[in-house]
Amino acid sequence: MQTHDDFSRQYIDRLIQLAFDEDLLTGDIATEGIIPTRQTAEAVITAKADGVVSGLGIARMVIDKMGENTFEALVDDGDEVTKGQTIAIIRAPYNNLLSCERIMLNFMQRMSGIATMTRRLINLMTGNHTVLLDTRKTAPGHRMTDKMAVRHGGGFNHRMGLYDMAMIKDNHIKAAGGIAPAVAALRKKCALSVKIEVETTNLQEVEEALQAGADIIMLDNMDNKTMTQAVKLIAGRAKTEASGNINEQTIAGVAATGVDYISVGALTHSVKALDISMNLRQQA
């Protein structure tokens, strides 16, 4: 029987293979033409800016596809690093390192950028019980690695996809004829283990979601005063999630309303990659 870990490994393997296919379709023309022998080299991966590292495990999987190597990680995924700090040292055939350099850095830079932003937002919420969540607003194909990076940054994952949690949004409510019938329809069809979340935009909808028995109530694009009122109204009878254009300037105020969760799509849909480099040196 396939486990979730098996699925995750196969998913990432396919993603890495796609990266190889798009970059090395028929080979590496420059490297194969200049370095015909398989002389050994050492690659030093360095942070070019302060941040949180993510993607070391993926980089190791990338170089492993090229053959025998020695991968020495000097930090762990989730560790904070400073500009100029060495992250890892890899020893492998020179041509293998050159051919997969960009693939490794593409994963690490994106994932480290996500982890860095996640950590930054969490630090801005210090003193509150609120948990930072990601969303489904990820790069196609990178859902699992994007969400892995959020965890490395200290955040938590919202639903992985449409299959592992039920979120009733405005268009569902319109189609069902209201919040109550939408929740009732799901309760009849879903397993008891499936959480049901309802998106609300005002206090009336919050009350409707409460009465319908929602497990989580999303407070979508509400101002802080309204969210504070909503949290008091719900009074722990459901979990609360704030969502909608939350950023570094606003997140502390949103957390202070007492919500259980804050979801931020920008963690993964507006990624600023962390600058990371790889420099090679020939071995004797």
PDB file of C-alpha atoms in Angstrom:
ATOM      1  CA  MET A   1       0.000   0.000   0.000  1.00  0.00           C
ATOM      2  CA  GLN A   2       1.410   3.395  -0.976  1.00  0.00           C
ATOM      3  CA  THR A   3       2.042   5.782   1.926  1.00  0.00           C
ATOM      4  CA  HIS A   4       1.948   9.575   1.850  1.00  0.00           C
ATOM      5  CA  ASP A   5       5.764   9.594   2.126  1.00  0.00           C
ATOM      6  CA  ASP A   6       5.977   7.324  -0.942  1.00  0.00           C
ATOM      7  CA  PHE A   7       3.687   9.684  -2.845  1.00  0.00           C
ATOM      8  CA  SER A   8       5.720  12.717  -1.774  1.00  0.00           C
ATOM      9  CA  ARG A   9       8.976  11.144  -2.903  1.00  0.00           C
ATOM     10  CA  GLN A  10       7.519  10.135  -6.275  1.00  0.00           C
ATOM     11  CA  TYR A  11       6.009  13.611  -6.743  1.00  0.00           C
ATOM     12  CA  ILE A  12       9.342  15.338  -6.090  1.00  0.00           C
ATOM     13  CA  ASP A  13      11.195  12.817  -8.262  1.00  0.00           C
ATOM     14  CA  ARG A  14       8.886  13.717 -11.158  1.00  0.00           C
ATOM     15  CA  LEU A  15       9.410  17.429 -10.548  1.00  0.00           C
ATOM     16  CA  ILE A  16      13.198  17.026 -10.562  1.00  0.00           C
ATOM     17  CA  GLN A  17      13.026  14.912 -13.715  1.00  0.00           C
ATOM     18  CA  LEU A  18      10.982  17.647 -15.400  1.00  0.00           C
ATOM     19  CA  ALA A  19      13.671  20.162 -14.436  1.00  0.00           C
ATOM     20  CA  PHE A  20      16.298  17.920 -16.056  1.00  0.00           C
ATOM     21  CA  ASP A  21      14.147  17.458 -19.152  1.00  0.00           C
ATOM     22  CA  GLU A  22      13.689  21.181 -19.726  1.00  0.00           C
ATOM     23  CA  ASP A  23      17.361  22.048 -19.110  1.00  0.00           C
ATOM     24  CA  LEU A  24      19.230  18.980 -20.410  1.00  0.00           C
ATOM     25  CA  LEU A  25      16.932  17.666 -23.122  1.00  0.00           C
ATOM     26  CA  THR A  26      19.738  16.299 -25.328  1.00  0.00           C
ATOM     27  CA  GLY A  27      22.714  17.175 -23.150  1.00  0.00           C
ATOM     28  CA  ASP A  28      24.896  20.089 -22.017  1.00  0.00           C
ATOM     29  CA  ILE A  29      26.561  21.387 -25.188  1.00  0.00           C
ATOM     30  CA  ALA A  30      29.046  23.749 -23.543  1.00  0.00           C
ATOM     31  CA  THR A  31      30.158  21.467 -20.731  1.00  0.00           C
ATOM     32  CA  GLU A  32      30.439  18.354 -22.893  1.00  0.00           C
ATOM     33  CA  GLY A  33      32.453  20.268 -25.482  1.00  0.00           C
ATOM     34  CA  ILE A  34      34.881  21.861 -23.030  1.00  0.00           C
ATOM     35  CA  ILE A  35      35.247  19.208 -20.318  1.00  0.00           C
ATOM     36  CA  PRO A  36      35.286  15.786 -21.983  1.00  0.00           C
ATOM     37  CA  THR A  37      36.938  14.028 -19.025  1.00  0.00           C
ATOM     38  CA  ARG A  38      35.248  13.321 -15.733  1.00  0.00           C
ATOM     39  CA  GLN A  39      37.734  15.117 -13.508  1.00  0.00           C
ATOM     40  CA  THR A  40      36.611  15.729  -9.930  1.00  0.00           C
ATOM     41  CA  ALA A  41      35.673  19.177  -8.688  1.00  0.00           C
ATOM     42  CA  GLU A  42      34.366  20.755  -5.532  1.00  0.00           C
ATOM     43  CA  ALA A  43      31.344  23.058  -5.505  1.00  0.00           C
ATOM     44  CA  VAL A  44      30.802  25.562  -2.735  1.00  0.00           C
ATOM     45  CA  ILE A  45      27.225  26.784  -2.251  1.00  0.00           C
ATOM     46  CA  THR A  46      27.121  30.205  -0.598  1.00  0.00           C
ATOM     47  CA  ALA A  47      24.406  32.512   0.687  1.00  0.00           C
ATOM     48  CA  LYS A  48      24.671  35.901  -1.008  1.00  0.00           C
ATOM     49  CA  ALA A  49      22.135  37.471   1.353  1.00  0.00           C
ATOM     50  CA  ASP A  50      20.793  36.927   4.870  1.00  0.00           C
ATOM     51  CA  GLY A  51      17.887  34.512   5.017  1.00  0.00           C
ATOM     52  CA  VAL A  52      16.495  31.093   5.901  1.00  0.00           C
ATOM     53  CA  VAL A  53      17.764  28.068   3.993  1.00  0.00           C
ATOM     54  CA  SER A  54      15.361  25.674   2.306  1.00  0.00           C
ATOM     55  CA  GLY A  55      15.878  23.120  -0.451  1.00  0.00           C
ATOM     56  CA  LEU A  56      19.085  21.409   0.647  1.00  0.00           C
ATOM     57  CA  GLY A  57      17.320  18.055   0.579  1.00  0.00           C
ATOM     58  CA  ILE A  58      16.070  18.754  -2.945  1.00  0.00           C
ATOM     59  CA  ALA A  59      19.551  19.848  -4.100  1.00  0.00           C
ATOM     60  CA  ARG A  60      20.939  16.563  -2.789  1.00  0.00           C
ATOM     61  CA  MET A  61      18.312  14.636  -4.776  1.00  0.00           C
ATOM     62  CA  VAL A  62      19.270  16.609  -7.907  1.00  0.00           C
ATOM     63  CA  ILE A  63      22.992  15.854  -7.744  1.00  0.00           C
ATOM     64  CA  ASP A  64      22.267  12.219  -6.821  1.00  0.00           C
ATOM     65  CA  LYS A  65      20.569  11.801 -10.217  1.00  0.00           C
ATOM     66  CA  MET A  66      23.901  12.622 -11.866  1.00  0.00           C
ATOM     67  CA  GLY A  67      25.758   9.818 -10.134  1.00  0.00           C
ATOM     68  CA  GLU A  68      28.259   9.372  -7.314  1.00  0.00           C
ATOM     69  CA  ASN A  69      28.998  12.439  -5.187  1.00  0.00           C
ATOM     70  CA  THR A  70      29.738  13.648  -1.690  1.00  0.00           C
ATOM     71  CA  PHE A  71      27.226  16.195  -0.394  1.00  0.00           C
ATOM     72  CA  GLU A  72      28.242  17.943   2.828  1.00  0.00           C
ATOM     73  CA  ALA A  73      25.538  20.233   4.214  1.00  0.00           C
ATOM     74  CA  LEU A  74      26.958  22.729   6.698  1.00  0.00           C
ATOM     75  CA  VAL A  75      23.508  23.911   7.817  1.00  0.00           C
ATOM     76  CA  ASP A  76      20.043  22.376   7.923  1.00  0.00           C
ATOM     77  CA  ASP A  77      16.888  23.361   6.086  1.00  0.00           C
ATOM     78  CA  GLY A  78      15.224  25.951   8.303  1.00  0.00           C
ATOM     79  CA  ASP A  79      18.484  27.437   9.599  1.00  0.00           C
ATOM     80  CA  GLU A  80      19.139  31.162   9.355  1.00  0.00           C
ATOM     81  CA  VAL A  81      22.265  32.129   7.425  1.00  0.00           C
ATOM     82  CA  THR A  82      24.117  35.376   6.804  1.00  0.00           C
ATOM     83  CA  LYS A  83      25.539  36.874   3.615  1.00  0.00           C
ATOM     84  CA  GLY A  84      28.762  35.095   2.643  1.00  0.00           C
ATOM     85  CA  GLN A  85      28.090  31.982   4.725  1.00  0.00           C
ATOM     86  CA  THR A  86      28.885  28.609   3.151  1.00  0.00           C
ATOM     87  CA  ILE A  87      25.793  26.429   3.022  1.00  0.00           C
ATOM     88  CA  ALA A  88      27.115  23.210   1.500  1.00  0.00           C
ATOM     89  CA  ILE A  89      30.116  21.662  -0.225  1.00  0.00           C
ATOM     90  CA  ILE A  90      29.647  19.096  -2.990  1.00  0.00           C
ATOM     91  CA  ARG A  91      32.373  16.908  -4.500  1.00  0.00           C
ATOM     92  CA  ALA A  92      31.522  15.252  -7.813  1.00  0.00           C
ATOM     93  CA  PRO A  93      32.665  15.056 -11.442  1.00  0.00           C
ATOM     94  CA  TYR A  94      33.178  18.579 -12.812  1.00  0.00           C
ATOM     95  CA  ASN A  95      30.739  18.124 -15.688  1.00  0.00           C
ATOM     96  CA  ASN A  96      27.987  16.768 -13.411  1.00  0.00           C
ATOM     97  CA  LEU A  97      28.226  19.804 -11.167  1.00  0.00           C
ATOM     98  CA  LEU A  98      28.125  22.220 -14.096  1.00  0.00           C
ATOM     99  CA  SER A  99      25.200  20.479 -15.738  1.00  0.00           C
ATOM    100  CA  CYS A 100      22.951  20.532 -12.679  1.00  0.00           C
ATOM    101  CA  GLU A 101      24.118  23.810 -11.097  1.00  0.00           C
ATOM    102  CA  ARG A 102      21.153  25.843 -12.315  1.00  0.00           C
ATOM    103  CA  ILE A 103      18.638  23.142 -11.405  1.00  0.00           C
ATOM    104  CA  MET A 104      19.920  22.972  -7.823  1.00  0.00           C
ATOM    105  CA  LEU A 105      20.026  26.753  -7.456  1.00  0.00           C
ATOM    106  CA  ASN A 106      16.555  27.232  -8.959  1.00  0.00           C
ATOM    107  CA  PHE A 107      15.061  24.985  -6.282  1.00  0.00           C
ATOM    108  CA  MET A 108      17.127  26.392  -3.430  1.00  0.00           C
ATOM    109  CA  GLN A 109      16.682  30.051  -4.304  1.00  0.00           C
ATOM    110  CA  ARG A 110      12.904  29.811  -4.633  1.00  0.00           C
ATOM    111  CA  MET A 111      12.449  27.639  -1.562  1.00  0.00           C
ATOM    112  CA  SER A 112      14.815  29.752   0.563  1.00  0.00           C
ATOM    113  CA  GLY A 113      12.975  32.889  -0.524  1.00  0.00           C
ATOM    114  CA  ILE A 114       9.687  31.387   0.664  1.00  0.00           C
ATOM    115  CA  ALA A 115      11.222  30.225   3.955  1.00  0.00           C
ATOM    116  CA  THR A 116      12.777  33.637   4.537  1.00  0.00           C
ATOM    117  CA  MET A 117       9.517  35.524   4.019  1.00  0.00           C
ATOM    118  CA  THR A 118       7.671  33.023   6.205  1.00  0.00           C
ATOM    119  CA  ARG A 119      10.127  33.541   9.069  1.00  0.00           C
ATOM    120  CA  ARG A 120       9.952  37.317   8.661  1.00  0.00           C
ATOM    121  CA  LEU A 121       6.156  37.361   8.972  1.00  0.00           C
ATOM    122  CA  ILE A 122       6.181  34.989  11.936  1.00  0.00           C
ATOM    123  CA  ASN A 123       8.639  37.246  13.749  1.00  0.00           C
ATOM    124  CA  LEU A 124       6.251  40.151  13.235  1.00  0.00           C
ATOM    125  CA  MET A 125       3.504  38.208  15.053  1.00  0.00           C
ATOM    126  CA  THR A 126       5.543  37.617  18.219  1.00  0.00           C
ATOM    127  CA  GLY A 127       3.382  37.653  21.333  1.00  0.00           C
ATOM    128  CA  ASN A 128       0.251  36.282  19.668  1.00  0.00           C
ATOM    129  CA  HIS A 129      -1.022  32.705  19.468  1.00  0.00           C
ATOM    130  CA  THR A 130      -1.834  33.075  15.760  1.00  0.00           C
ATOM    131  CA  VAL A 131      -0.435  30.482  13.342  1.00  0.00           C
ATOM    132  CA  LEU A 132       0.794  31.473   9.868  1.00  0.00           C
ATOM    133  CA  LEU A 133      -0.558  29.388   6.979  1.00  0.00           C
ATOM    134  CA  ASP A 134       0.186  29.181   3.275  1.00  0.00           C
ATOM    135  CA  THR A 135      -2.424  28.810   0.499  1.00  0.00           C
ATOM    136  CA  ARG A 136      -2.886  26.965  -2.800  1.00  0.00           C
ATOM    137  CA  LYS A 137      -1.431  29.967  -4.667  1.00  0.00           C
ATOM    138  CA  THR A 138       1.733  28.091  -5.623  1.00  0.00           C
ATOM    139  CA  ALA A 139       3.676  27.725  -8.868  1.00  0.00           C
ATOM    140  CA  PRO A 140       2.159  24.870 -10.934  1.00  0.00           C
ATOM    141  CA  GLY A 141       4.061  21.681 -10.193  1.00  0.00           C
ATOM    142  CA  HIS A 142       5.845  23.177  -7.171  1.00  0.00           C
ATOM    143  CA  ARG A 143       3.014  22.788  -4.638  1.00  0.00           C
ATOM    144  CA  MET A 144       4.862  20.287  -2.467  1.00  0.00           C
ATOM    145  CA  THR A 145       8.248  22.047  -2.484  1.00  0.00           C
ATOM    146  CA  ASP A 146       6.645  25.471  -1.951  1.00  0.00           C
ATOM    147  CA  LYS A 147       4.765  24.172   1.073  1.00  0.00           C
ATOM    148  CA  MET A 148       7.876  22.360   2.315  1.00  0.00           C
ATOM    149  CA  ALA A 149       9.668  25.719   2.275  1.00  0.00           C
ATOM    150  CA  VAL A 150       6.883  27.298   4.350  1.00  0.00           C
ATOM    151  CA  ARG A 151       7.407  24.615   6.996  1.00  0.00           C
ATOM    152  CA  HIS A 152      11.159  25.254   6.954  1.00  0.00           C
ATOM    153  CA  GLY A 153      10.381  28.910   7.613  1.00  0.00           C
ATOM    154  CA  GLY A 154       8.308  27.968  10.657  1.00  0.00           C
ATOM    155  CA  GLY A 155       4.849  28.238   9.106  1.00  0.00           C
ATOM    156  CA  PHE A 156       2.173  25.588   8.683  1.00  0.00           C
ATOM    157  CA  ASN A 157       0.448  24.212   5.623  1.00  0.00           C
ATOM    158  CA  HIS A 158      -3.189  24.870   4.806  1.00  0.00           C
ATOM    159  CA  ARG A 159      -4.828  22.211   2.637  1.00  0.00           C
ATOM    160  CA  MET A 160      -2.509  20.654   0.063  1.00  0.00           C
ATOM    161  CA  GLY A 161      -5.198  20.650  -2.610  1.00  0.00           C
ATOM    162  CA  LEU A 162      -8.913  20.408  -3.229  1.00  0.00           C
ATOM    163  CA  TYR A 163      -8.877  16.797  -2.070  1.00  0.00           C
ATOM    164  CA  ASP A 164      -7.883  17.022   1.606  1.00  0.00           C
ATOM    165  CA  MET A 165     -10.170  19.712   3.012  1.00  0.00           C
ATOM    166  CA  ALA A 166     -13.489  21.328   2.056  1.00  0.00           C
ATOM    167  CA  MET A 167     -13.503  25.097   1.716  1.00  0.00           C
ATOM    168  CA  ILE A 168     -16.843  26.685   0.879  1.00  0.00           C
ATOM    169  CA  LYS A 169     -16.177  29.891  -1.042  1.00  0.00           C
ATOM    170  CA  ASP A 170     -18.503  32.576  -2.379  1.00  0.00           C
ATOM    171  CA  ASN A 171     -19.256  30.759  -5.645  1.00  0.00           C
ATOM    172  CA  HIS A 172     -20.102  27.539  -3.771  1.00  0.00           C
ATOM    173  CA  ILE A 173     -22.480  29.516  -1.565  1.00  0.00           C
ATOM    174  CA  LYS A 174     -24.186  31.057  -4.592  1.00  0.00           C
ATOM    175  CA  ALA A 175     -24.562  27.675  -6.273  1.00  0.00           C
ATOM    176  CA  ALA A 176     -25.918  26.011  -3.127  1.00  0.00           C
ATOM    177  CA  GLY A 177     -28.313  28.820  -2.278  1.00  0.00           C
ATOM    178  CA  GLY A 178     -26.652  29.863   0.966  1.00  0.00           C
ATOM    179  CA  ILE A 179     -24.116  28.907   3.624  1.00  0.00           C
ATOM    180  CA  ALA A 180     -26.400  26.524   5.541  1.00  0.00           C
ATOM    181  CA  PRO A 181     -27.362  24.336   2.560  1.00  0.00           C
ATOM    182  CA  ALA A 182     -23.750  24.289   1.359  1.00  0.00           C
ATOM    183  CA  VAL A 183     -22.481  23.011   4.734  1.00  0.00           C
ATOM    184  CA  ALA A 184     -25.377  20.540   5.019  1.00  0.00           C
ATOM    185  CA  ALA A 185     -24.639  19.081   1.590  1.00  0.00           C
ATOM    186  CA  LEU A 186     -21.013  18.500   2.533  1.00  0.00           C
ATOM    187  CA  ARG A 187     -21.844  16.963   5.907  1.00  0.00           C
ATOM    188  CA  LYS A 188     -23.926  14.330   4.116  1.00  0.00           C
ATOM    189  CA  LYS A 189     -21.147  13.375   1.728  1.00  0.00           C
ATOM    190  CA  CYS A 190     -17.863  13.925   3.581  1.00  0.00           C
ATOM    191  CA  ALA A 191     -16.146  11.677   6.090  1.00  0.00           C
ATOM    192  CA  LEU A 192     -16.218  12.921   9.675  1.00  0.00           C
ATOM    193  CA  SER A 193     -12.467  13.533   9.492  1.00  0.00           C
ATOM    194  CA  VAL A 194     -12.867  16.147   6.732  1.00  0.00           C
ATOM    195  CA  LYS A 195     -12.779  19.711   8.041  1.00  0.00           C
ATOM    196  CA  ILE A 196     -15.236  22.190   6.548  1.00  0.00           C
ATOM    197  CA  GLU A 197     -14.223  25.824   6.244  1.00  0.00           C
ATOM    198  CA  VAL A 198     -16.575  28.629   5.213  1.00  0.00           C
ATOM    199  CA  GLU A 199     -15.474  31.921   3.678  1.00  0.00           C
ATOM    200  CA  THR A 200     -17.299  34.924   5.176  1.00  0.00           C
ATOM    201  CA  THR A 201     -17.114  38.648   4.480  1.00  0.00           C
ATOM    202  CA  ASN A 202     -19.298  40.150   7.233  1.00  0.00           C
ATOM    203  CA  LEU A 203     -20.697  39.383  10.692  1.00  0.00           C
ATOM    204  CA  GLN A 204     -24.026  38.123   9.353  1.00  0.00           C
ATOM    205  CA  GLU A 205     -22.236  35.485   7.294  1.00  0.00           C
ATOM    206  CA  VAL A 206     -20.092  34.616  10.319  1.00  0.00           C
ATOM    207  CA  GLU A 207     -23.250  33.936  12.327  1.00  0.00           C
ATOM    208  CA  GLU A 208     -24.658  31.810   9.485  1.00  0.00           C
ATOM    209  CA  ALA A 209     -21.446  29.770   9.285  1.00  0.00           C
ATOM    210  CA  LEU A 210     -21.504  29.253  13.051  1.00  0.00           C
ATOM    211  CA  GLN A 211     -25.107  28.080  13.037  1.00  0.00           C
ATOM    212  CA  ALA A 212     -24.366  25.748  10.129  1.00  0.00           C
ATOM    213  CA  GLY A 213     -21.583  24.068  12.135  1.00  0.00           C
ATOM    214  CA  ALA A 214     -18.487  25.108  10.198  1.00  0.00           C
ATOM    215  CA  ASP A 215     -15.206  23.851  11.659  1.00  0.00           C
ATOM    216  CA  ILE A 216     -13.240  26.884  10.477  1.00  0.00           C
ATOM    217  CA  ILE A 217     -14.562  30.319   9.565  1.00  0.00           C
ATOM    218  CA  MET A 218     -12.514  32.436   7.199  1.00  0.00           C
ATOM    219  CA  LEU A 219     -12.734  36.180   7.802  1.00  0.00           C
ATOM    220  CA  ASP A 220     -12.063  37.380   4.295  1.00  0.00           C
ATOM    221  CA  ASN A 221     -10.844  40.940   3.699  1.00  0.00           C
ATOM    222  CA  MET A 222     -12.420  42.237   6.908  1.00  0.00           C
ATOM    223  CA  ASP A 223     -10.991  45.242   8.738  1.00  0.00           C
ATOM    224  CA  ASN A 224      -9.404  44.633  12.140  1.00  0.00           C
ATOM    225  CA  LYS A 225     -12.366  45.992  14.091  1.00  0.00           C
ATOM    226  CA  THR A 226     -14.784  43.632  12.349  1.00  0.00           C
ATOM    227  CA  MET A 227     -12.416  40.682  12.785  1.00  0.00           C
ATOM    228  CA  THR A 228     -12.144  41.398  16.511  1.00  0.00           C
ATOM    229  CA  GLN A 229     -15.944  41.383  16.736  1.00  0.00           C
ATOM    230  CA  ALA A 230     -16.098  38.155  14.733  1.00  0.00           C
ATOM    231  CA  VAL A 231     -13.606  36.417  17.039  1.00  0.00           C
ATOM    232  CA  LYS A 232     -15.691  37.442  20.066  1.00  0.00           C
ATOM    233  CA  LEU A 233     -18.876  36.270  18.351  1.00  0.00           C
ATOM    234  CA  ILE A 234     -17.404  32.879  17.492  1.00  0.00           C
ATOM    235  CA  ALA A 235     -15.977  32.536  21.024  1.00  0.00           C
ATOM    236  CA  GLY A 236     -14.000  29.381  20.312  1.00  0.00           C
ATOM    237  CA  ARG A 237     -16.915  27.453  18.793  1.00  0.00           C
ATOM    238  CA  ALA A 238     -14.974  27.295  15.507  1.00  0.00           C
ATOM    239  CA  LYS A 239     -11.434  28.103  14.467  1.00  0.00           C
ATOM    240  CA  THR A 240     -10.900  31.471  12.804  1.00  0.00           C
ATOM    241  CA  GLU A 241      -8.730  32.329   9.808  1.00  0.00           C
ATOM    242  CA  ALA A 242      -7.930  35.826   8.566  1.00  0.00           C
ATOM    243  CA  SER A 243      -7.218  36.158   4.857  1.00  0.00           C
ATOM    244  CA  GLY A 244      -6.917  38.811   2.187  1.00  0.00           C
ATOM    245  CA  ASN A 245      -4.032  41.139   1.278  1.00  0.00           C
ATOM    246  CA  ILE A 246      -2.156  40.648   4.544  1.00  0.00           C
ATOM    247  CA  ASN A 247       1.463  41.837   4.431  1.00  0.00           C
ATOM    248  CA  GLU A 248       4.407  42.909   6.591  1.00  0.00           C
ATOM    249  CA  GLN A 249       2.759  46.208   7.435  1.00  0.00           C
ATOM    250  CA  THR A 250      -0.578  44.730   8.518  1.00  0.00           C
ATOM    251  CA  ILE A 251       0.075  41.258   9.901  1.00  0.00           C
ATOM    252  CA  ALA A 252       0.805  42.278  13.502  1.00  0.00           C
ATOM    253  CA  GLY A 253      -2.492  44.158  13.738  1.00  0.00           C
ATOM    254  CA  VAL A 254      -4.389  41.221  12.247  1.00  0.00           C
ATOM    255  CA  ALA A 255      -2.795  38.788  14.717  1.00  0.00           C
ATOM    256  CA  ALA A 256      -3.792  41.110  17.573  1.00  0.00           C
ATOM    257  CA  THR A 257      -7.492  40.548  16.717  1.00  0.00           C
ATOM    258  CA  GLY A 258      -7.164  37.073  18.232  1.00  0.00           C
ATOM    259  CA  VAL A 259      -7.626  34.972  15.094  1.00  0.00           C
ATOM    260  CA  ASP A 260      -6.303  31.407  15.198  1.00  0.00           C
ATOM    261  CA  TYR A 261      -4.791  31.469  11.719  1.00  0.00           C
ATOM    262  CA  ILE A 262      -3.564  33.966   9.169  1.00  0.00           C
ATOM    263  CA  SER A 263      -3.193  32.727   5.589  1.00  0.00           C
ATOM    264  CA  VAL A 264      -0.907  34.638   3.231  1.00  0.00           C
ATOM    265  CA  GLY A 265      -0.929  33.819  -0.477  1.00  0.00           C
ATOM    266  CA  ALA A 266       2.077  36.054  -1.121  1.00  0.00           C
ATOM    267  CA  LEU A 267       4.325  33.539   0.648  1.00  0.00           C
ATOM    268  CA  THR A 268       4.247  31.442  -2.497  1.00  0.00           C
ATOM    269  CA  HIS A 269       2.695  33.501  -5.308  1.00  0.00           C
ATOM    270  CA  SER A 270       5.023  36.515  -5.008  1.00  0.00           C
ATOM    271  CA  VAL A 271       8.330  34.884  -4.161  1.00  0.00           C
ATOM    272  CA  LYS A 272      11.504  36.939  -3.919  1.00  0.00           C
ATOM    273  CA  ALA A 273      14.254  34.362  -4.410  1.00  0.00           C
ATOM    274  CA  LEU A 274      17.101  34.320  -1.899  1.00  0.00           C
ATOM    275  CA  ASP A 275      20.406  35.005  -3.664  1.00  0.00           C
ATOM    276  CA  ILE A 276      22.503  31.826  -3.513  1.00  0.00           C
ATOM    277  CA  SER A 277      25.563  31.030  -5.626  1.00  0.00           C
ATOM    278  CA  MET A 278      27.633  27.977  -6.487  1.00  0.00           C
ATOM    279  CA  ASN A 279      31.354  28.253  -7.302  1.00  0.00           C
ATOM    280  CA  LEU A 280      33.486  25.368  -8.521  1.00  0.00           C
ATOM    281  CA  ARG A 281      37.123  24.612  -7.921  1.00  0.00           C
ATOM    282  CA  GLN A 282      39.071  21.836  -9.577  1.00  0.00           C
ATOM    283  CA  GLN A 283      40.471  19.056  -7.426  1.00  0.00           C
ATOM    284  CA  ALA A 284      43.943  17.598  -7.831  1.00  0.00           C
TER     285      ALA A 284
END
